PDB file of C-alpha atoms in Angstrom:
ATOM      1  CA  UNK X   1    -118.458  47.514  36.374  1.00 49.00           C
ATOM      2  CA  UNK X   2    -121.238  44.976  36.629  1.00 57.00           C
ATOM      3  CA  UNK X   3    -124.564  45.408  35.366  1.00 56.00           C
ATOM      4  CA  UNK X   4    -125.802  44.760  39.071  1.00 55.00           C
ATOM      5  CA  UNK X   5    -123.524  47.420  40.525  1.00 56.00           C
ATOM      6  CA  UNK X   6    -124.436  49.811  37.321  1.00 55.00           C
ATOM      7  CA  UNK X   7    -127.685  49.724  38.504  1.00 54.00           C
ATOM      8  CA  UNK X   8    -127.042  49.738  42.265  1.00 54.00           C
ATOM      9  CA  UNK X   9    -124.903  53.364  41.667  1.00 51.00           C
ATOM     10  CA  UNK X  10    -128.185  54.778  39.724  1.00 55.00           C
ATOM     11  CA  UNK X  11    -130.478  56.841  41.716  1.00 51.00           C
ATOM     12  CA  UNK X  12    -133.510  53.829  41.616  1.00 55.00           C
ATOM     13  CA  UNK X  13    -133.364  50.058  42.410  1.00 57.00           C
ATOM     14  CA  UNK X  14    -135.011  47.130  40.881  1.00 67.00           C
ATOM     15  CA  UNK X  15    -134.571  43.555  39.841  1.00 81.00           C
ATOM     16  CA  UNK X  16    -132.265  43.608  36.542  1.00 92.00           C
ATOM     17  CA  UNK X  17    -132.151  40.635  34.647  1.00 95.00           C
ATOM     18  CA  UNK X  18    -129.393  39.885  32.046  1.00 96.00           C
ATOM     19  CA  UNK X  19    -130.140  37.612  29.194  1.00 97.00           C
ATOM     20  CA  UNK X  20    -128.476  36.518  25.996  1.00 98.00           C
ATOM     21  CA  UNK X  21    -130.950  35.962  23.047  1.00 98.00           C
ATOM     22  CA  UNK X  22    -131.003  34.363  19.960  1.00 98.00           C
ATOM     23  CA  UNK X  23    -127.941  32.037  20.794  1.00 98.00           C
ATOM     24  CA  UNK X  24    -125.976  29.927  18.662  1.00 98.00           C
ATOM     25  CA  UNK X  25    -126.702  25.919  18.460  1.00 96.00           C
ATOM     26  CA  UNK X  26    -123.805  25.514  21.070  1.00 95.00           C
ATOM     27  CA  UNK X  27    -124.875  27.531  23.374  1.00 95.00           C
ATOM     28  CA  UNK X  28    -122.909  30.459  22.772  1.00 96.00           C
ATOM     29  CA  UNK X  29    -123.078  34.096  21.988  1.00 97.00           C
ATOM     30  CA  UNK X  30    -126.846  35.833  21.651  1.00 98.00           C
ATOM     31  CA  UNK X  31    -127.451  39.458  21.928  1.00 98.00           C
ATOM     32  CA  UNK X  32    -127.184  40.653  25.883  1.00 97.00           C
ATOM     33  CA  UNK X  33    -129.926  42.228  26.840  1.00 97.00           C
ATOM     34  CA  UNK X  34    -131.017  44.129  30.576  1.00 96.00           C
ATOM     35  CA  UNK X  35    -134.788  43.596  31.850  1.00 96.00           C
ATOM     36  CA  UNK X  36    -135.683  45.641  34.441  1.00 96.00           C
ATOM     37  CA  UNK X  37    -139.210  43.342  35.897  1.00 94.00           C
ATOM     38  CA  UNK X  38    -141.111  46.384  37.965  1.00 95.00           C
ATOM     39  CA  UNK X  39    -140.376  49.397  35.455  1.00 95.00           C
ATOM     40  CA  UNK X  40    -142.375  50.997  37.899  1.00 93.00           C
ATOM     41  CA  UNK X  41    -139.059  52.045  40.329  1.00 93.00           C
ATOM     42  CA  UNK X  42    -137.724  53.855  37.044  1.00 95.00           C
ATOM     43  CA  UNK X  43    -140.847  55.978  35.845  1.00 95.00           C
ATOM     44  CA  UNK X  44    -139.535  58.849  34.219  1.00 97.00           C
ATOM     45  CA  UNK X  45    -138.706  58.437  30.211  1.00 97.00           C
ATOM     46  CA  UNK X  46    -135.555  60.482  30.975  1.00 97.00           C
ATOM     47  CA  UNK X  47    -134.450  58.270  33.479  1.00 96.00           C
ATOM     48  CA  UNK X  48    -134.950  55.365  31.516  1.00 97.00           C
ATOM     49  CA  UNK X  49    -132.888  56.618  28.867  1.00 97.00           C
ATOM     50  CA  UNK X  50    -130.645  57.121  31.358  1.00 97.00           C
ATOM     51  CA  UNK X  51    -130.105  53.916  32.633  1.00 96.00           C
ATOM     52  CA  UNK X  52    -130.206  52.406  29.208  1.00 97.00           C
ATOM     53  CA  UNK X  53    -127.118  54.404  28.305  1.00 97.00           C
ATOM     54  CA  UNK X  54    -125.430  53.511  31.808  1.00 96.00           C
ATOM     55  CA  UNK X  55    -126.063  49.906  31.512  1.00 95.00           C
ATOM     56  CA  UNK X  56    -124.747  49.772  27.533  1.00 96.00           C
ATOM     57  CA  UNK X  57    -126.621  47.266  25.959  1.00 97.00           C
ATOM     58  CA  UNK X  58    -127.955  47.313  22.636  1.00 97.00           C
ATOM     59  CA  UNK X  59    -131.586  47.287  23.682  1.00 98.00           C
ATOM     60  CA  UNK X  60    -132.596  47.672  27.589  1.00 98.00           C
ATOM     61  CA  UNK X  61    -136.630  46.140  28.489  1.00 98.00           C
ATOM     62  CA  UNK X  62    -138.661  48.015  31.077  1.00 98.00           C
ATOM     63  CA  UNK X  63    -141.579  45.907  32.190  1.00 97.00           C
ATOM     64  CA  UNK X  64    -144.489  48.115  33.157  1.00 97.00           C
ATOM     65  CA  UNK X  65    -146.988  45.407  33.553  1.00 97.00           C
ATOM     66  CA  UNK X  66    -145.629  41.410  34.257  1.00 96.00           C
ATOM     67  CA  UNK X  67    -149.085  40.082  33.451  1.00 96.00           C
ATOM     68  CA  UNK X  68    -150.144  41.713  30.526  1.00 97.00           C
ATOM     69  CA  UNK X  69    -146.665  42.058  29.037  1.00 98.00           C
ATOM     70  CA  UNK X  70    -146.397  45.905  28.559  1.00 98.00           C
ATOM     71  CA  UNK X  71    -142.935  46.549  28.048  1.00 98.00           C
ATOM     72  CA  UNK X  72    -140.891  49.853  27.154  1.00 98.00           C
ATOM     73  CA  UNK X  73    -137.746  49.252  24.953  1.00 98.00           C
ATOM     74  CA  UNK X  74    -134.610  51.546  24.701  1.00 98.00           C
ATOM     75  CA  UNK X  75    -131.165  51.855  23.006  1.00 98.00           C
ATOM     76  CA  UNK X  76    -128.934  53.503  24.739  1.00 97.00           C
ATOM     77  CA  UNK X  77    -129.921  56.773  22.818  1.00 97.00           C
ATOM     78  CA  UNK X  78    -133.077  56.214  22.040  1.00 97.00           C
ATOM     79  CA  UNK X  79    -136.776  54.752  22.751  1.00 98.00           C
ATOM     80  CA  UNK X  80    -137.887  52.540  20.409  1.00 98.00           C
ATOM     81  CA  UNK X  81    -141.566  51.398  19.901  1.00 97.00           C
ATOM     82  CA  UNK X  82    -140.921  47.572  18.954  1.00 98.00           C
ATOM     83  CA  UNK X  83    -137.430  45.746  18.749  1.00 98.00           C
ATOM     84  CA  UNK X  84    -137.420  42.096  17.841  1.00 97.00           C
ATOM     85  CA  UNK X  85    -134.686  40.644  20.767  1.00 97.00           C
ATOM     86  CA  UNK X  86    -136.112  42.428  23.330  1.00 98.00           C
ATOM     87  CA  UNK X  87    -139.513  41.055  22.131  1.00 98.00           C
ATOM     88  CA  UNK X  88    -138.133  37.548  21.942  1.00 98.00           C
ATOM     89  CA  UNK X  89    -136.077  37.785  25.586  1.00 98.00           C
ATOM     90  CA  UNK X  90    -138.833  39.495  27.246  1.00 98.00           C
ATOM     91  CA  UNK X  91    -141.256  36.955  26.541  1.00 98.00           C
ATOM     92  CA  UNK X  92    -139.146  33.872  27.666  1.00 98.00           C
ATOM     93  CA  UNK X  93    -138.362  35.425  30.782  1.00 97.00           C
ATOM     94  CA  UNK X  94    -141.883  36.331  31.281  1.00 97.00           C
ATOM     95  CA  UNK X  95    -143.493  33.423  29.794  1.00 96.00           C
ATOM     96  CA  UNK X  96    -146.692  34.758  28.816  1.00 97.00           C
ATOM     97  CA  UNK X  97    -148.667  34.659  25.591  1.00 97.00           C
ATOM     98  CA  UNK X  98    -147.949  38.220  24.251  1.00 98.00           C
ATOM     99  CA  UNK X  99    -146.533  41.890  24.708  1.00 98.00           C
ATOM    100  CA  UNK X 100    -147.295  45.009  24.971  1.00 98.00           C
ATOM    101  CA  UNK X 101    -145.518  47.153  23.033  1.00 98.00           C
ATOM    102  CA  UNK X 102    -146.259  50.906  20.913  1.00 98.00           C
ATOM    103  CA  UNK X 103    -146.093  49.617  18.333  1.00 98.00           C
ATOM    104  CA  UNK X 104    -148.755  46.722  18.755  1.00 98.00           C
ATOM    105  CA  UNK X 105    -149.569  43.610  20.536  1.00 98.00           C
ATOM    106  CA  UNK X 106    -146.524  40.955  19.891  1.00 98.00           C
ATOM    107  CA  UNK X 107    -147.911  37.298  20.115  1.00 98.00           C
ATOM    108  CA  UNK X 108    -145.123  34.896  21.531  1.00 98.00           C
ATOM    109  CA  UNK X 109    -144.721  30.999  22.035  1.00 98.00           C
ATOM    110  CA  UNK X 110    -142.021  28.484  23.567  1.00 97.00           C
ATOM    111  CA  UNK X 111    -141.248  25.605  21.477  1.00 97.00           C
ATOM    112  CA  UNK X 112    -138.955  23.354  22.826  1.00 95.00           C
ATOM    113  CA  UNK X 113    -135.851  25.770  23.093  1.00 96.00           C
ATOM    114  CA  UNK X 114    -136.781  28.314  21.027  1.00 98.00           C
ATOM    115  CA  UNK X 115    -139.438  30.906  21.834  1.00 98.00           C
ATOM    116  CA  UNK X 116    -140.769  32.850  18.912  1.00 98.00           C
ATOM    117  CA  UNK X 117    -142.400  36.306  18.621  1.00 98.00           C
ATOM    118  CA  UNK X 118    -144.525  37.232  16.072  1.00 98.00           C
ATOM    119  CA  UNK X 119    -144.813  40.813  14.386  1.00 98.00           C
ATOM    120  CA  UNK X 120    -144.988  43.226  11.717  1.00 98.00           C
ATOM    121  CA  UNK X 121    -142.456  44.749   9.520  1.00 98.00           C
ATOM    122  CA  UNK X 122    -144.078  47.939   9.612  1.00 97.00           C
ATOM    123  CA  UNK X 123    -143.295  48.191  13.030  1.00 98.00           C
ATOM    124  CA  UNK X 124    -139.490  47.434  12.618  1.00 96.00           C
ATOM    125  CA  UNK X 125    -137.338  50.891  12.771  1.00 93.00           C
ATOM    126  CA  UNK X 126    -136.320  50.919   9.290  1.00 93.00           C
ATOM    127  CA  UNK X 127    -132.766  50.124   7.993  1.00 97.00           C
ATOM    128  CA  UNK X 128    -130.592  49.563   5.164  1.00 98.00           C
ATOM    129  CA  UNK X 129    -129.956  45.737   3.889  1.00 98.00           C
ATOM    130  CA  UNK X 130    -127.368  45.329   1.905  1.00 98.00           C
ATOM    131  CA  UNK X 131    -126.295  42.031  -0.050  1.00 98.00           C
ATOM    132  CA  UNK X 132    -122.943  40.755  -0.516  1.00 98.00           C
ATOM    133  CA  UNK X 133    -122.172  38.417  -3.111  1.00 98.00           C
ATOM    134  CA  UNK X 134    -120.887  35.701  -0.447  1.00 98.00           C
ATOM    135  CA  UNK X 135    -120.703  34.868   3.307  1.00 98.00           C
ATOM    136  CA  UNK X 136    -116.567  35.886   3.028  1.00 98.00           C
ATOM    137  CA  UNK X 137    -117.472  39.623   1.961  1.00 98.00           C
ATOM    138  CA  UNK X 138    -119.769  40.009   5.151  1.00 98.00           C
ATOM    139  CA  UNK X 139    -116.825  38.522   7.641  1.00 98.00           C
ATOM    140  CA  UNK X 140    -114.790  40.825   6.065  1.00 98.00           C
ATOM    141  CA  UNK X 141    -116.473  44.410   6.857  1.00 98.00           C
ATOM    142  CA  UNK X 142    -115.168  46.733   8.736  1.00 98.00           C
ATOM    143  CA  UNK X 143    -117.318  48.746  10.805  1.00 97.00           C
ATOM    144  CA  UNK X 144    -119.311  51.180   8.528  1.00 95.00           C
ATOM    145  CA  UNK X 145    -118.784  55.209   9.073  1.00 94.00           C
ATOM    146  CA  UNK X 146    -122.152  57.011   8.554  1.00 94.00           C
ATOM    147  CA  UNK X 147    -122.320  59.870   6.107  1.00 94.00           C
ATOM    148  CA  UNK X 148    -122.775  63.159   8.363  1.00 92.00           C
ATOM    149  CA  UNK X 149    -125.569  63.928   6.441  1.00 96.00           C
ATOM    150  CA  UNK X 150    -127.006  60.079   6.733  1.00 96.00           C
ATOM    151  CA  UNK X 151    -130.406  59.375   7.610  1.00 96.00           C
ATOM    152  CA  UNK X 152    -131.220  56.924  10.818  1.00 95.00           C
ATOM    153  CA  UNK X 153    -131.971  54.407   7.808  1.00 96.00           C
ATOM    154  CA  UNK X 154    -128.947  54.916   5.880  1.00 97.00           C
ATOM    155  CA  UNK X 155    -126.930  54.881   9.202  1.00 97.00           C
ATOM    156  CA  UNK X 156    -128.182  51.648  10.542  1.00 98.00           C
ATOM    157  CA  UNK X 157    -126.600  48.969   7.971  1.00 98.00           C
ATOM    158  CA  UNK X 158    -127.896  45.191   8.056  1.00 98.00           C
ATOM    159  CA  UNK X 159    -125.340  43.299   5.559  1.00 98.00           C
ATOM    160  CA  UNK X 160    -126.042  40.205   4.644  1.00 98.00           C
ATOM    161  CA  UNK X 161    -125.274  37.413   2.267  1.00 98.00           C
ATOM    162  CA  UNK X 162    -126.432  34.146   1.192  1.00 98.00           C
ATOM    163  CA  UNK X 163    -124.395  30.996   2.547  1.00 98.00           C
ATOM    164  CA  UNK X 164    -126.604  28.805   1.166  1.00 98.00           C
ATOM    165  CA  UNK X 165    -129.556  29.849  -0.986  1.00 98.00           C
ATOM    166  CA  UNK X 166    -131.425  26.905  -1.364  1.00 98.00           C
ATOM    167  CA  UNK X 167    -131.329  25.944   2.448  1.00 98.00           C
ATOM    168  CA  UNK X 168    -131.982  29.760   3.246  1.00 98.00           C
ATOM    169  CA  UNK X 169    -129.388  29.895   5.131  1.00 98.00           C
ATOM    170  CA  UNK X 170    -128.131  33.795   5.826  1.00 98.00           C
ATOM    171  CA  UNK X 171    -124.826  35.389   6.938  1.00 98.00           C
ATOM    172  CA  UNK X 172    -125.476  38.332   8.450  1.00 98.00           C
ATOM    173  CA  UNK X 173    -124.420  41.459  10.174  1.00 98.00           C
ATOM    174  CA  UNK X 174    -125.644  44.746  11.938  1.00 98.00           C
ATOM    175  CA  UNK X 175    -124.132  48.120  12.585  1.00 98.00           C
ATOM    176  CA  UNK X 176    -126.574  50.395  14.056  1.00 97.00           C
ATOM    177  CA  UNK X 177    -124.525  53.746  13.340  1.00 96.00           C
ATOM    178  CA  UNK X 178    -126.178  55.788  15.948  1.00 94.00           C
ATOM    179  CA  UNK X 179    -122.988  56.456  17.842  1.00 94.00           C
ATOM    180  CA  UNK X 180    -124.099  55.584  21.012  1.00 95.00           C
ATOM    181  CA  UNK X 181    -121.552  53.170  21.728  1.00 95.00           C
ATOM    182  CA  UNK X 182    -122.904  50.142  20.314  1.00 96.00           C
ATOM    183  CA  UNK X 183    -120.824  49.744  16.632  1.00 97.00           C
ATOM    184  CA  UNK X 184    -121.967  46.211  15.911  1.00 98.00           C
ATOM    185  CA  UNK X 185    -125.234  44.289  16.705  1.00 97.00           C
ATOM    186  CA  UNK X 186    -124.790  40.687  17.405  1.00 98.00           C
ATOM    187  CA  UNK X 187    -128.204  39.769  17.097  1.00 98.00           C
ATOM    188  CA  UNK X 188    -130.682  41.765  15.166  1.00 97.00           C
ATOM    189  CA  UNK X 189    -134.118  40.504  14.700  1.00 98.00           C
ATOM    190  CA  UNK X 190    -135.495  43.527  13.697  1.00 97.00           C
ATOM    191  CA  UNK X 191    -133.438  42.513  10.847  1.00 98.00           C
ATOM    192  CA  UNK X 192    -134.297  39.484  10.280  1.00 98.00           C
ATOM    193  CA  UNK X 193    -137.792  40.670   9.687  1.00 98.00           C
ATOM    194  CA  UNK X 194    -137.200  42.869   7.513  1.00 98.00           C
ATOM    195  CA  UNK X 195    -135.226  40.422   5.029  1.00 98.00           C
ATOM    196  CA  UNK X 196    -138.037  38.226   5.557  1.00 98.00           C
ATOM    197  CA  UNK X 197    -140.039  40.174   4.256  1.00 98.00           C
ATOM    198  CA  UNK X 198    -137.946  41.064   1.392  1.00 98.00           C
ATOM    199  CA  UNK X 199    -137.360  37.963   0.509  1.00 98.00           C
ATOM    200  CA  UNK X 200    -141.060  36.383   0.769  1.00 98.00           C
ATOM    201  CA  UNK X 201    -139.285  33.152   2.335  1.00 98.00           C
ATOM    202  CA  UNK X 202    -138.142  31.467   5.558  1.00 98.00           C
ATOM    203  CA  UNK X 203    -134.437  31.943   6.542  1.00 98.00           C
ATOM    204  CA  UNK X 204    -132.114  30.674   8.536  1.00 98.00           C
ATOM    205  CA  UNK X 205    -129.711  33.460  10.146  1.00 98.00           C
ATOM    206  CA  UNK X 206    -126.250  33.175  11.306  1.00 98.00           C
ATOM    207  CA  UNK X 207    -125.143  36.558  12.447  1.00 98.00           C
ATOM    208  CA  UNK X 208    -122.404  38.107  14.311  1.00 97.00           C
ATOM    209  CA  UNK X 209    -120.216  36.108  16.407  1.00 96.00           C
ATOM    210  CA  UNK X 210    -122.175  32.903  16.139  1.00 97.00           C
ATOM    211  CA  UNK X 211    -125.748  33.632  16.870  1.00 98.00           C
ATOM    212  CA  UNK X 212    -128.900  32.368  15.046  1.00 98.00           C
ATOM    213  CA  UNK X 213    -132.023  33.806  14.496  1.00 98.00           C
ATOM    214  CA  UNK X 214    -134.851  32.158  12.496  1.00 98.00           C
ATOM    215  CA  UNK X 215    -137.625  32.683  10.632  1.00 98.00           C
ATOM    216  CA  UNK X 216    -141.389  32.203   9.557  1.00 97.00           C
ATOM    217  CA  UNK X 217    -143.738  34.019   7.247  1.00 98.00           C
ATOM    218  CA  UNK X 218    -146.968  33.811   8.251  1.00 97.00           C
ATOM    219  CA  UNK X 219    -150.791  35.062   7.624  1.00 96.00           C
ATOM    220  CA  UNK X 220    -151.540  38.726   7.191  1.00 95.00           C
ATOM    221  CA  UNK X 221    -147.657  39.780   6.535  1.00 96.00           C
ATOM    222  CA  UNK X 222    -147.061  38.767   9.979  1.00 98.00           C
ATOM    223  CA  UNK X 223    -143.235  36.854  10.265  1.00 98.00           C
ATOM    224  CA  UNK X 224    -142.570  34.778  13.140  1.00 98.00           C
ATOM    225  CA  UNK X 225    -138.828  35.550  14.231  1.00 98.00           C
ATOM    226  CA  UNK X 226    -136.946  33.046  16.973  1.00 98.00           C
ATOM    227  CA  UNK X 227    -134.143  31.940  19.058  1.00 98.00           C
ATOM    228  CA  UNK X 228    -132.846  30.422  21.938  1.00 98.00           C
ATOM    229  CA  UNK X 229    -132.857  32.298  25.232  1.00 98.00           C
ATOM    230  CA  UNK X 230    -130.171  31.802  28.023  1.00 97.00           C
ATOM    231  CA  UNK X 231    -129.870  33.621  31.396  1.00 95.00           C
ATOM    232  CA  UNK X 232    -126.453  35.370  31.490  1.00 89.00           C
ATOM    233  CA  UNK X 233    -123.619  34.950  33.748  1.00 51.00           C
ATOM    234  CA  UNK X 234    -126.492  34.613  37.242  1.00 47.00           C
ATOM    235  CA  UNK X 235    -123.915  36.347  39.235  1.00 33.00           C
ATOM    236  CA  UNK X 236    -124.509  39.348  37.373  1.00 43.00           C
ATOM    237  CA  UNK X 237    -128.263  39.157  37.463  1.00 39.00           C
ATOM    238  CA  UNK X 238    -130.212  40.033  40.435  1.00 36.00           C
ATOM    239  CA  UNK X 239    -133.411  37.710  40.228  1.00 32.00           C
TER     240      UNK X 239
END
C-alpha cells in the first residue's frame, strides 16, 4: 500500500510528505522518511504513534508549528525527543533557520545541496558503536539478535569501521533492535553524532546501501551532521 493511501485509510487526513535523506553522491538511496506539515489533524500522542507504525518508516515528523519549526518525531514504537534525519529532512522541506524539538532548539542551514543540522550528543538516544577492524567485516553482518535481557542501548547497534582513516572516511551500519519492524537503518545520523563525538574529528560516512552522511565538530560540543535531501517518488507524496 502507498504511503498516500496508508494515510488516506487512517481515521485523520493531512498533507504527507515522503523524503529520502542523507543520499548518496549519485543520487541514490537516503533514509525515507514521512512528514506530516499540519500535525495539528493528528493531535493525540496515541494516534501519532499510530500512524507512525502504519506508515513504517524508521522515523515519522509531525510538524506542529511550520514557522517556528516545532516538530514531534516517532519510530514506529516509540516517541523520540531529537533524531538527526528527521532533523536534517524536516528542515529542507521547511527551509527555515531552526527546529523545535524536546530535546532543544536544532539550528539548520542549506549549503549548496546539502543542508546541515546542528545538535548535541546529549540529546541523541543512546546506542552501542561498535568497531570492526575493516569496511569488509561491516558488509558482512548479519542482522544482530538482541539479548532478551538487552537494554534499548545494547539493542540498538551502530557498527562501524574505518575505510580510510586518514581521509575519515567511515563504513557504517545501524540496527535499531527494537522489533518494530525496522531491522536495519539506512541512514542514521543520530549515529553519526555520536561517533563524532567519540572520535573528536570530522568524518565522512558511507552507510547502508549507499548513503552518506557528514560531519562537523563545532563550538560548545555542538557537531554539525549533513546530507543531501531528495523528495521521494512525488506520486506517493501528497504536497
Amino acid at each position: 500500500m502507498a504511503e498516500r493511501d496508508k494515510l488516506n485509510a487512517a481515521p485523520w487526513a493531512g498533507v504527507l510528505d515522503v523524503l529520502r535523506v542523507f543520499c548518496g553522491p549519485d543520487g541514490r538511496h537516503g533514509n525515507r522518511l514521512g512528514v506530516l506539515r499540519d500535525g495539528s489533524t493528528v493531535p493525540a500522542q496515541a494516534d501519532r504513534q499510530a500512524l507512525a507504525a502504519r506508515l513504517g518508516f524508521s522515523e515519522t515528523v509531525f510538524v506542529d508549528d511550520p514557522e517556528r519549526g516545532t516538530i514531534d518525531i516517532h519510530t514506529p514504537s516509540e516517541r523520540l525527543p531529537f533524531a538527526g534525519h528527521p532533523c536534517v529532512g524536516a528542515a529542507w522541506l521547511l527551509d527555515l533557520p531552526e527546529l523545535r524539538t524536546p530535546a532543544g532548539v536544532v539550528a539548520a542551514r542549506l549549503d549548496g545541496e546539502f543542508c546541515w543540522i546542528e545538535a548535541r550528543p546529549a540529546w541523541a538516544p543512546p546506542r552501542t558503536l561498535r568497531q570492526y577492524a575493516s569496511a569488509a567485516e561491516v558488509d558482512a553482518l548479519p542482522v544482530p539478535v538482541p539479548a532478551a535481557s538487552a537494554t534499548p542501548a545494547e539493542r540498538w547497534i551502530y557498527a562501524w569501521a574505518w575505510e580510510n582513516e586518514a581521509a575519515g572516511r567511515v563504513r557504517a551500519r545501524g540496527f535499531p533492535g527494537r522489533g518494530d519492524g525496522i531491522e536495519e537503518d539506512e541512514a542514521t545520523g543520530a549515529g553519526a553524532l555520536l561517533l563524532t563525538a567519540q572520535l573528536g574529528r570530522a568524518v565522512n560516512i558511507r552507510q547502508g546501501g549507499g548513503s552518506q552522511i557528514l560531519t562537523a565538530p563545532q563550538p560548545e560540543g555542538r557537531i554539525e551532521i549533513g546530507g543531501r535531501v531528495a523528495l521521494d517518488d512525488p506520486g506517493s507524496s501528497a504536497r
